[in-house]
Amino acid sequence: MGNHGSNLDDILAEDMHHWYNKFMRESPSGLITLFELKAILGLRGLNKNANSYVDQVFFTFDMDEDGYIDFVEYIAAVSLMLKGEINQKLKWYFKLFDRDGNGKIDKEELETIFSAIQNITRNRDIDPEQIVTLIFEKIDVKGEGEMTLEEFIEGAKDHEDIMDMLKNLMDLTPVLEIIVAGQV
């Protein structure tokens, strides 16, 4: 999702057996819990919003909602982030942003997620409130203060600046670099 060199571009081209060995070395049970994921990624001392964001990422990748990420979910997550089509990524972003699960995202949900991301990445170049205001000005054309999945996807695709902003904000390359380094 970012321009971080061929190292990450070639990740999925590796032998699946190699990926499986990496996964099993870190998680011999074949399942990763939320606690284990946070430990693997070295996420300690996060504020409440950042901690909630990591939880939300975990639960969006836990496709069968059993409280674990298994190998198939793990590969699907890495594949989506690296090679997924734009519609797939936008659907994933939407699911991540829709914290209350009501099928719509509002300003508060977006601002909470963007603030949490900034707490984790330590990148505070743009104020989350400004990002959210810009997104809603351009995408929420009806002025309802919330967006459905369809509105979000069409609006994001229609505005290259919004797409670029989402790609930069949602770049999970640092997480993938930890995985590639062999910690998972």
CSV table of C-alpha atoms in Angstrom, one decimal:
chain,number,residue,atom,x,y,z
A,1,MET,CA,0.0,0.0,0.0
A,2,GLY,CA,2.9,2.3,0.0
A,3,ASN,CA,6.1,2.8,-1.9
A,4,HIS,CA,8.4,0.9,0.3
A,5,GLY,CA,10.5,-1.0,-2.1
A,6,SER,CA,10.5,-4.4,-3.7
A,7,ASN,CA,11.1,-6.2,-0.4
A,8,LEU,CA,7.4,-5.9,0.5
A,9,ASP,CA,6.2,-6.2,-3.1
A,10,ASP,CA,7.7,-9.7,-3.3
A,11,ILE,CA,6.4,-11.0,0.0
A,12,LEU,CA,3.5,-13.0,-1.4
A,13,ALA,CA,5.7,-14.5,-4.1
A,14,GLU,CA,7.5,-16.4,-1.4
A,15,ASP,CA,6.9,-20.1,-0.9
A,16,MET,CA,3.7,-20.7,1.1
A,17,HIS,CA,5.6,-23.3,3.1
A,18,HIS,CA,8.0,-20.5,4.2
A,19,TRP,CA,5.1,-18.3,5.3
A,20,TYR,CA,3.5,-21.2,7.1
A,21,ASN,CA,6.8,-21.9,9.0
A,22,LYS,CA,7.1,-18.3,10.0
A,23,PHE,CA,3.5,-18.3,11.3
A,24,MET,CA,3.9,-21.5,13.2
A,25,ARG,CA,7.2,-20.5,14.7
A,26,GLU,CA,5.6,-17.4,16.3
A,27,SER,CA,2.3,-19.2,17.1
A,28,PRO,CA,2.8,-22.9,17.5
A,29,SER,CA,-0.9,-23.4,18.2
A,30,GLY,CA,-1.7,-22.2,14.7
A,31,LEU,CA,-3.7,-19.3,16.1
A,32,ILE,CA,-2.8,-15.8,17.1
A,33,THR,CA,-4.8,-14.0,19.8
A,34,LEU,CA,-5.2,-10.3,20.1
A,35,PHE,CA,-2.8,-10.3,23.0
A,36,GLU,CA,-0.2,-12.2,21.0
A,37,LEU,CA,-0.6,-9.8,18.1
A,38,LYS,CA,0.1,-6.8,20.3
A,39,ALA,CA,3.2,-8.5,21.7
A,40,ILE,CA,4.5,-9.5,18.3
A,41,LEU,CA,4.2,-6.0,17.0
A,42,GLY,CA,5.6,-4.5,20.2
A,43,LEU,CA,2.6,-2.4,20.9
A,44,ARG,CA,2.8,-1.2,24.5
A,45,GLY,CA,1.7,2.0,26.3
A,46,LEU,CA,-0.9,2.9,23.7
A,47,ASN,CA,-3.6,5.4,24.6
A,48,LYS,CA,-7.2,4.2,24.7
A,49,ASN,CA,-8.1,5.1,21.1
A,50,ALA,CA,-4.9,3.5,19.7
A,51,ASN,CA,-5.5,0.3,21.7
A,52,SER,CA,-9.1,0.3,20.4
A,53,TYR,CA,-7.8,0.7,16.8
A,54,VAL,CA,-5.5,-2.3,17.1
A,55,ASP,CA,-8.4,-4.3,18.5
A,56,GLN,CA,-10.6,-3.2,15.6
A,57,VAL,CA,-7.8,-4.2,13.1
A,58,PHE,CA,-7.6,-7.6,14.7
A,59,PHE,CA,-11.3,-8.2,14.6
A,60,THR,CA,-11.6,-7.1,11.0
A,61,PHE,CA,-9.0,-9.8,10.1
A,62,ASP,CA,-10.7,-12.4,12.3
A,63,MET,CA,-13.1,-13.2,9.5
A,64,ASP,CA,-14.8,-16.1,11.3
A,65,GLU,CA,-15.1,-14.1,14.5
A,66,ASP,CA,-13.7,-16.8,16.7
A,67,GLY,CA,-11.2,-14.5,18.6
A,68,TYR,CA,-8.2,-15.9,16.7
A,69,ILE,CA,-6.3,-15.2,13.5
A,70,ASP,CA,-5.5,-18.5,11.9
A,71,PHE,CA,-3.1,-19.0,9.0
A,72,VAL,CA,-5.7,-18.5,6.3
A,73,GLU,CA,-6.9,-15.2,7.8
A,74,TYR,CA,-3.3,-14.2,8.3
A,75,ILE,CA,-2.4,-14.7,4.6
A,76,ALA,CA,-5.6,-13.1,3.5
A,77,ALA,CA,-4.8,-10.0,5.6
A,78,VAL,CA,-1.3,-9.7,4.2
A,79,SER,CA,-2.5,-10.3,0.7
A,80,LEU,CA,-5.2,-7.7,1.0
A,81,MET,CA,-2.8,-5.0,2.3
A,82,LEU,CA,-0.2,-5.8,-0.4
A,83,LYS,CA,-2.1,-6.9,-3.5
A,84,GLY,CA,-5.8,-6.2,-2.9
A,85,GLU,CA,-7.9,-4.4,-5.4
A,86,ILE,CA,-9.0,-0.9,-4.5
A,87,ASN,CA,-12.6,-2.0,-3.9
A,88,GLN,CA,-11.4,-4.7,-1.5
A,89,LYS,CA,-9.3,-2.2,0.4
A,90,LEU,CA,-12.0,0.4,0.6
A,91,LYS,CA,-14.5,-2.2,1.9
A,92,TRP,CA,-11.9,-3.2,4.6
A,93,TYR,CA,-11.3,0.4,5.5
A,94,PHE,CA,-15.1,0.9,5.8
A,95,LYS,CA,-15.4,-2.1,8.1
A,96,LEU,CA,-12.6,-0.9,10.2
A,97,PHE,CA,-14.1,2.6,10.4
A,98,ASP,CA,-17.6,1.4,11.2
A,99,ARG,CA,-16.8,0.8,14.9
A,100,ASP,CA,-20.4,0.4,16.0
A,101,GLY,CA,-21.3,-2.0,13.1
A,102,ASN,CA,-24.4,0.0,12.0
A,103,GLY,CA,-23.4,0.0,8.3
A,104,LYS,CA,-22.5,3.7,8.3
A,105,ILE,CA,-19.5,5.7,9.3
A,106,ASP,CA,-19.8,9.1,10.9
A,107,LYS,CA,-17.3,11.9,11.7
A,108,GLU,CA,-16.7,10.7,15.3
A,109,GLU,CA,-15.8,7.2,14.2
A,110,LEU,CA,-13.4,8.4,11.5
A,111,GLU,CA,-11.7,11.0,13.8
A,112,THR,CA,-11.3,8.3,16.5
A,113,ILE,CA,-9.6,5.9,14.1
A,114,PHE,CA,-7.3,8.6,12.5
A,115,SER,CA,-6.3,9.8,16.0
A,116,ALA,CA,-5.5,6.3,17.0
A,117,ILE,CA,-3.4,5.6,13.9
A,118,GLN,CA,-1.4,8.8,14.6
A,119,ASN,CA,-0.8,7.7,18.1
A,120,ILE,CA,0.6,4.4,16.9
A,121,THR,CA,2.6,5.8,13.9
A,122,ARG,CA,3.6,9.0,15.7
A,123,ASN,CA,2.9,10.8,12.4
A,124,ARG,CA,0.9,13.9,13.3
A,125,ASP,CA,1.4,15.9,10.1
A,126,ILE,CA,-2.4,16.5,9.6
A,127,ASP,CA,-5.0,17.1,12.3
A,128,PRO,CA,-7.5,14.2,12.3
A,129,GLU,CA,-10.4,16.7,12.5
A,130,GLN,CA,-9.1,18.4,9.3
A,131,ILE,CA,-8.9,15.0,7.5
A,132,VAL,CA,-12.4,14.1,8.5
A,133,THR,CA,-13.8,17.5,7.6
A,134,LEU,CA,-12.2,17.2,4.1
A,135,ILE,CA,-13.5,13.6,3.6
A,136,PHE,CA,-17.1,14.5,4.6
A,137,GLU,CA,-17.1,17.8,2.5
A,138,LYS,CA,-16.2,15.8,-0.6
A,139,ILE,CA,-17.9,12.5,0.0
A,140,ASP,CA,-21.0,13.2,2.1
A,141,VAL,CA,-22.7,15.1,-0.7
A,142,LYS,CA,-26.1,14.8,1.0
A,143,GLY,CA,-24.7,16.4,4.2
A,144,GLU,CA,-26.1,13.6,6.5
A,145,GLY,CA,-23.0,13.4,8.7
A,146,GLU,CA,-22.6,9.7,7.9
A,147,MET,CA,-21.8,7.5,4.9
A,148,THR,CA,-22.8,4.1,3.7
A,149,LEU,CA,-20.4,1.7,2.2
A,150,GLU,CA,-21.5,2.6,-1.3
A,151,GLU,CA,-21.2,6.3,-0.7
A,152,PHE,CA,-17.7,5.8,0.8
A,153,ILE,CA,-16.4,3.7,-2.0
A,154,GLU,CA,-17.8,5.8,-4.8
A,155,GLY,CA,-16.8,9.1,-3.1
A,156,ALA,CA,-13.2,7.9,-2.4
A,157,LYS,CA,-12.8,6.6,-5.9
A,158,ASP,CA,-14.0,9.9,-7.4
A,159,HIS,CA,-11.5,12.0,-5.4
A,160,GLU,CA,-7.8,11.1,-5.9
A,161,ASP,CA,-6.7,13.3,-3.0
A,162,ILE,CA,-9.0,11.4,-0.6
A,163,MET,CA,-7.6,8.0,-2.0
A,164,ASP,CA,-4.0,9.2,-1.5
A,165,MET,CA,-4.8,10.4,2.0
A,166,LEU,CA,-6.4,7.0,2.9
A,167,LYS,CA,-3.5,5.1,1.4
A,168,ASN,CA,-1.0,7.1,3.4
A,169,LEU,CA,-3.0,7.0,6.7
A,170,MET,CA,-3.8,3.3,6.4
A,171,ASP,CA,-0.4,2.1,5.3
A,172,LEU,CA,0.4,-1.0,7.3
A,173,THR,CA,3.9,-1.3,5.8
A,174,PRO,CA,5.6,-1.0,9.2
A,175,VAL,CA,3.5,-3.9,10.5
A,176,LEU,CA,4.4,-6.0,7.4
A,177,GLU,CA,8.1,-5.1,7.8
A,178,ILE,CA,8.0,-6.6,11.3
A,179,ILE,CA,6.4,-9.7,10.0
A,180,VAL,CA,8.9,-10.0,7.2
A,181,ALA,CA,11.8,-9.5,9.6
A,182,GLY,CA,10.7,-12.9,11.1
A,183,GLN,CA,8.8,-12.0,14.2
A,184,VAL,CA,5.8,-13.8,12.8
